[in-house]
Short mmCIF file of C-alpha atoms and ligand atoms in Angstrom, two decimals:
data_model
loop_
_atom_site.label_atom_id
_atom_site.label_comp_id
_atom_site.label_asym_id
_atom_site.label_seq_id
_atom_site.Cartn_x
_atom_site.Cartn_y
_atom_site.Cartn_z
CA UNK A 468 -0.37 0.17 0.17
CA UNK A 469 1.88 3.20 -0.95
CA UNK A 470 0.77 5.98 1.41
CA UNK A 471 -1.57 9.38 0.52
CA UNK A 472 0.12 12.51 0.67
CA UNK A 473 -1.07 14.54 3.19
CA UNK A 474 -3.50 16.61 1.12
CA UNK A 475 -5.24 14.38 -0.49
CA UNK A 476 -5.51 11.92 2.28
CA UNK A 477 -7.58 13.86 4.63
CA UNK A 478 -9.78 15.22 1.40
CA UNK A 479 -10.60 11.57 1.08
CA UNK A 480 -10.92 11.60 4.53
CA UNK A 481 -12.61 14.63 5.58
CA UNK A 482 -16.40 13.05 5.36
CA UNK A 483 -15.46 9.73 7.37
CA UNK A 484 -13.44 11.45 9.31
CA UNK A 485 -15.91 12.13 12.41
CA UNK A 486 -15.14 8.14 13.68
CA UNK A 487 -13.64 8.77 16.80
CA UNK A 488 -10.69 6.28 16.89
CA UNK A 489 -8.65 4.14 18.99
CA UNK A 490 -6.10 7.07 18.73
CA UNK A 491 -7.95 9.98 18.74
CA UNK A 492 -9.76 8.48 22.15
CA UNK A 493 -6.72 8.11 23.71
CA UNK A 494 -4.82 11.60 22.22
CA UNK A 495 -8.16 13.41 24.56
CA UNK A 496 -7.92 12.41 27.64
CA UNK A 497 -3.92 13.06 26.99
CA UNK A 498 -4.63 16.15 26.21
CA UNK A 499 -7.59 16.59 28.54
CA UNK A 500 -5.24 15.52 31.55
CA UNK A 501 -2.86 18.14 30.37
CA UNK A 502 -5.18 21.51 29.42
CA UNK A 503 -5.68 24.28 32.08
CA UNK A 504 -8.58 25.59 32.34
CA UNK A 505 -9.64 27.54 28.93
CA UNK A 506 -12.25 29.77 30.35
CA UNK A 507 -11.45 33.18 29.29
CA UNK A 508 -8.64 32.02 27.70
CA UNK A 509 -7.33 32.05 23.73
CA UNK A 510 -6.79 28.41 22.43
CA UNK A 511 -5.93 27.39 18.90
CA UNK A 512 -6.20 25.09 17.67
CA UNK A 513 -3.46 23.93 14.40
CA UNK A 514 -3.72 21.27 12.37
CA UNK A 515 -7.18 20.83 14.04
CA UNK A 516 -9.10 19.22 11.46
CA UNK A 517 -12.50 19.50 11.35
CA UNK A 518 -12.33 21.58 14.58
CA UNK A 519 -14.19 18.44 16.77
CA UNK A 520 -13.04 19.91 19.82
CA UNK A 521 -13.35 23.75 19.95
CA UNK A 522 -16.56 24.05 20.21
CA UNK A 523 -16.62 22.40 23.57
CA UNK A 524 -13.68 23.42 24.70
CA UNK A 525 -14.79 26.45 26.73
CA UNK A 526 -12.23 28.91 25.51
CA UNK A 527 -13.08 32.14 25.23
CA UNK A 528 -12.18 32.03 21.66
CA UNK A 529 -11.17 29.32 19.86
CA UNK A 530 -9.28 29.04 16.67
CA UNK A 531 -8.89 26.31 14.53
CA UNK A 532 -6.02 26.05 11.39
CA UNK A 533 -5.92 23.45 9.31
CA UNK A 534 -4.88 22.52 5.72
CA UNK A 535 -7.65 20.82 4.94
CA UNK A 536 -10.18 22.59 3.74
CA UNK A 537 -12.45 19.89 2.90
CA UNK A 538 -11.25 19.12 7.11
CA UNK A 539 -13.04 22.11 8.16
CA UNK A 540 -16.05 21.84 6.00
CA UNK A 541 -16.60 18.91 7.19
CA UNK A 542 -16.56 19.50 11.11
CA UNK A 543 -17.20 23.12 12.38
CA UNK A 544 -17.28 24.55 9.17
CA UNK A 545 -14.18 26.60 6.34
CA UNK A 546 -14.36 30.33 6.68
CA UNK A 547 -16.22 30.80 10.45
CA UNK A 548 -16.01 33.90 11.98
CA UNK A 549 -17.88 34.08 15.26
CA UNK A 550 -16.35 36.45 18.43
CA UNK A 551 -15.59 32.62 20.01
CA UNK A 552 -14.67 30.24 17.25
CA UNK A 553 -13.12 30.21 14.20
CA UNK A 554 -11.71 28.58 11.71
CA UNK A 555 -8.82 28.99 8.76
CA UNK A 556 -7.36 27.08 6.24
CA UNK A 557 -2.93 27.37 6.78
CA UNK A 558 -0.18 25.09 7.25
CA UNK A 559 1.41 24.73 10.85
CA UNK A 560 4.47 26.32 9.23
CA UNK A 561 3.99 28.79 8.79
CA UNK A 562 0.65 29.88 10.68
CA UNK A 563 -1.90 32.88 9.53
CA UNK A 564 -2.11 34.50 12.97
CA UNK A 565 -0.49 37.12 14.92
CA UNK A 566 2.95 37.54 16.97
CA UNK A 567 1.84 36.32 20.95
CA UNK A 568 -1.97 35.72 20.79
CA UNK A 569 -3.10 32.86 22.66
CA UNK A 570 -3.12 31.59 25.85
CA UNK A 571 -3.16 28.10 24.91
CA UNK A 572 -2.10 26.06 21.58
CA UNK A 573 -2.34 22.93 20.75
CA UNK A 574 -1.01 21.30 17.63
CA UNK A 575 -2.58 17.26 18.16
CA UNK A 576 -1.95 14.45 15.41
CA UNK A 577 -0.89 16.27 13.26
CA UNK A 578 4.19 17.15 13.70
CA UNK A 579 3.77 13.25 12.29
CA UNK A 580 2.90 14.18 9.10
CA UNK A 581 5.47 16.74 8.60
CA UNK A 582 9.24 15.64 7.28
CA UNK A 583 10.82 17.88 10.27
CA UNK A 584 9.11 19.84 13.16
CA UNK A 585 11.39 22.78 13.82
CA UNK A 586 9.34 25.09 11.94
CA UNK A 587 6.01 24.38 12.70
CA UNK A 588 6.99 24.37 16.99
CA UNK A 589 8.37 27.83 16.26
CA UNK A 590 5.48 28.13 14.92
CA UNK A 591 3.73 27.02 17.44
CA UNK A 592 5.80 29.53 20.10
CA UNK A 593 5.39 32.41 17.76
CA UNK A 594 1.98 33.08 18.25
CA UNK A 595 2.37 31.53 21.62
CA UNK A 596 1.74 34.13 24.07
CA UNK A 597 4.48 34.30 27.62
CA UNK A 598 3.07 31.96 29.58
CA UNK A 599 1.27 30.37 27.17
CA UNK A 600 0.63 26.50 27.26
CA UNK A 601 1.43 24.44 24.36
CA UNK A 602 0.81 21.43 24.26
CA UNK A 603 1.64 18.54 21.62
CA UNK A 604 0.88 15.44 20.31
CA UNK A 605 1.96 12.89 17.95
CA UNK A 606 1.82 8.98 16.99
CA UNK A 607 4.15 7.66 19.48
CA UNK A 608 7.90 6.97 17.54
CA UNK A 609 7.60 3.78 19.40
CA UNK A 610 3.84 2.55 17.20
CA UNK A 611 5.26 3.75 14.69
CA UNK A 612 9.32 2.08 14.98
CA UNK A 613 7.18 -1.35 15.31
CA UNK A 614 5.91 -1.06 12.11
CA UNK A 615 2.36 0.33 12.68
CA UNK A 616 1.09 2.72 10.03
CA UNK A 617 -0.86 5.51 9.89
CA UNK A 618 -4.00 4.58 8.05
CA UNK A 619 -8.19 4.90 7.28
CA UNK A 620 -10.88 3.01 6.34
CA UNK A 621 -13.13 4.23 3.72
CA UNK A 622 -16.10 2.52 1.42
CA UNK A 623 -13.13 1.57 -0.94
CA UNK A 624 -10.99 0.15 1.72
CA UNK A 625 -8.01 0.66 3.93
CA UNK A 626 -5.47 3.75 2.70
CA UNK A 627 -1.69 4.59 4.86
CA UNK A 628 -1.11 8.00 5.02
CA UNK A 629 2.48 9.76 5.31
CA UNK A 630 4.52 10.24 8.16
CA UNK A 631 6.84 10.73 9.43
CA UNK A 632 9.03 9.88 12.73
CA UNK A 633 10.61 12.45 15.30
CA UNK A 634 12.10 10.88 18.24
CA UNK A 635 10.87 11.73 21.73
CA UNK A 636 14.44 13.99 21.99
CA UNK A 637 13.51 15.73 18.72
CA UNK A 638 10.44 17.00 19.44
CA UNK A 639 12.17 18.27 22.72
CA UNK A 640 15.19 19.73 21.27
CA UNK A 641 12.88 21.55 18.53
CA UNK A 642 10.50 22.72 20.90
CA UNK A 643 13.46 23.68 23.46
CA UNK A 644 14.84 25.19 20.09
CA UNK A 645 11.40 27.56 19.79
CA UNK A 646 11.66 29.39 23.36
CA UNK A 647 9.25 26.00 24.78
CA UNK A 648 10.04 24.47 27.69
CA UNK A 649 9.28 21.09 28.85
CA UNK A 650 6.19 20.50 31.63
CA UNK A 651 5.51 17.70 30.87
CA UNK A 652 5.58 14.23 29.20
CA UNK A 653 3.12 11.70 29.24
CA UNK A 654 2.34 8.37 26.26
CA UNK A 655 -0.79 6.40 26.52
CA UNK A 656 -0.45 2.88 25.45
CA UNK A 657 -2.73 0.20 23.84
CA UNK A 658 -5.34 -0.86 27.78
CA UNK A 659 -8.16 -1.16 28.33
CA UNK A 660 -9.66 2.31 26.99
CA UNK A 661 -8.91 1.49 23.10
CA UNK A 662 -10.43 -2.48 23.74
CA UNK A 663 -13.73 -1.62 22.39
CA UNK A 664 -12.57 -0.49 19.24
CA UNK A 665 -10.49 -3.53 18.78
CA UNK A 666 -13.97 -4.75 19.64
CA UNK A 667 -15.82 -2.95 17.47
CA UNK A 668 -14.07 -3.63 14.17
CA UNK A 669 -14.06 -7.70 15.34
CA UNK A 670 -9.53 -7.59 16.51
CA UNK A 671 -9.53 -8.19 19.46
CA UNK A 672 -6.43 -10.34 18.87
CA UNK A 673 -5.41 -8.17 17.25
CA UNK A 674 -6.01 -6.20 20.65
CA UNK A 675 -4.08 -8.86 22.33
CA UNK A 676 -1.28 -8.75 19.50
CA UNK A 677 -0.39 -4.68 20.17
CA UNK A 678 -1.44 -4.77 24.28
CA UNK A 679 0.26 -1.80 25.89
CA UNK A 680 1.64 -0.12 23.04
CA UNK A 681 2.79 3.12 23.01
CA UNK A 682 -0.02 4.96 20.25
CA UNK A 683 0.13 8.16 21.72
CA UNK A 684 2.61 11.16 23.06
CA UNK A 685 2.39 14.05 24.46
CA UNK A 686 4.28 16.55 25.81
CA UNK A 687 2.68 20.13 27.22
CA UNK A 688 5.69 23.15 27.19
CA UNK A 689 5.70 26.82 28.97
CA UNK A 690 6.10 29.70 26.56
CA UNK A 691 9.20 31.22 27.83
CA UNK A 692 8.80 35.17 28.30
C1 SAM B 499 -5.09 13.23 12.32
S1 SAM B 499 -5.42 14.69 11.95
C2 SAM B 499 -6.78 15.24 13.56
C3 SAM B 499 -7.26 16.51 13.87
C4 SAM B 499 -7.49 17.09 15.37
N1 SAM B 499 -5.41 18.07 15.41
C5 SAM B 499 -7.85 15.92 16.04
O1 SAM B 499 -7.00 15.33 16.30
O2 SAM B 499 -9.27 15.07 15.84
C6 SAM B 499 -4.67 14.86 11.32
C7 SAM B 499 -4.45 17.09 10.90
O3 SAM B 499 -4.02 17.25 10.38
C8 SAM B 499 -4.04 18.35 9.23
N2 SAM B 499 -2.32 18.66 9.27
C9 SAM B 499 -1.83 17.75 8.11
N3 SAM B 499 -0.38 18.61 8.09
C10 SAM B 499 -1.09 19.94 8.41
C11 SAM B 499 -0.45 21.28 8.23
N4 SAM B 499 1.17 21.62 7.48
N5 SAM B 499 -0.79 22.88 8.83
C12 SAM B 499 -1.36 22.14 9.19
N6 SAM B 499 -2.52 21.43 9.11
C13 SAM B 499 -1.95 19.88 9.13
C14 SAM B 499 -4.26 17.22 8.47
O4 SAM B 499 -5.02 17.86 7.28
C15 SAM B 499 -5.77 16.89 9.32
O5 SAM B 499 -6.54 17.20 9.21
#
């Protein structure tokens, strides 16, 4: 199976992306644990996909940027411009946003789609206010190294998405160089929380094989002043 590039892959995945996966479920639990209270705060979700996490986040302003107009269109909508919610098409490596505008920045399951993560970390740090929290998650490099691929299924079959492995050390060094200091590092492994997803797919034998594999890496950083 040859991997689809990111634009084409998410154009095709957009209509069915809303279905939660084990990875997105585990990512949500980790991000909830790391995110400070959002009331009265400005939140950016860089690489927000459909923007599905934004309306419920409880932020005063929630902004979602994604490379894929189809993903935004399939979710909260493309070009939304409300006092509490905005969506824009853009690249996390060149965010169409001003400096120091956000109290909390998420970048969830995006950076593995980039050949290098350094430019993106520079941009996440640029748009974060002094003292802001920047939370980055990625498909875990240990899972990728063990041969696990980023895939989705639609009516035409299973498709693989372009993915680049960034080691934990590379993430942390890129963040440090961008002016982000590490506050917390977490990972989520395949275990009880993921079991229902395997059961629903009729893949409990695979669940037993994957048990305890780290699949999501999450880091919270503080933007230095
Ligand atoms: C696995 S999805 C995650 C979406 C969302 N963060 C979530 O957790 O539901 C990855 C998203 O990253 C977006 N993406 C990939 N490369 C990007 C880039 N360079 N700039 C902005 N978004 C990008 C894709 O279009 C896709 O919507």
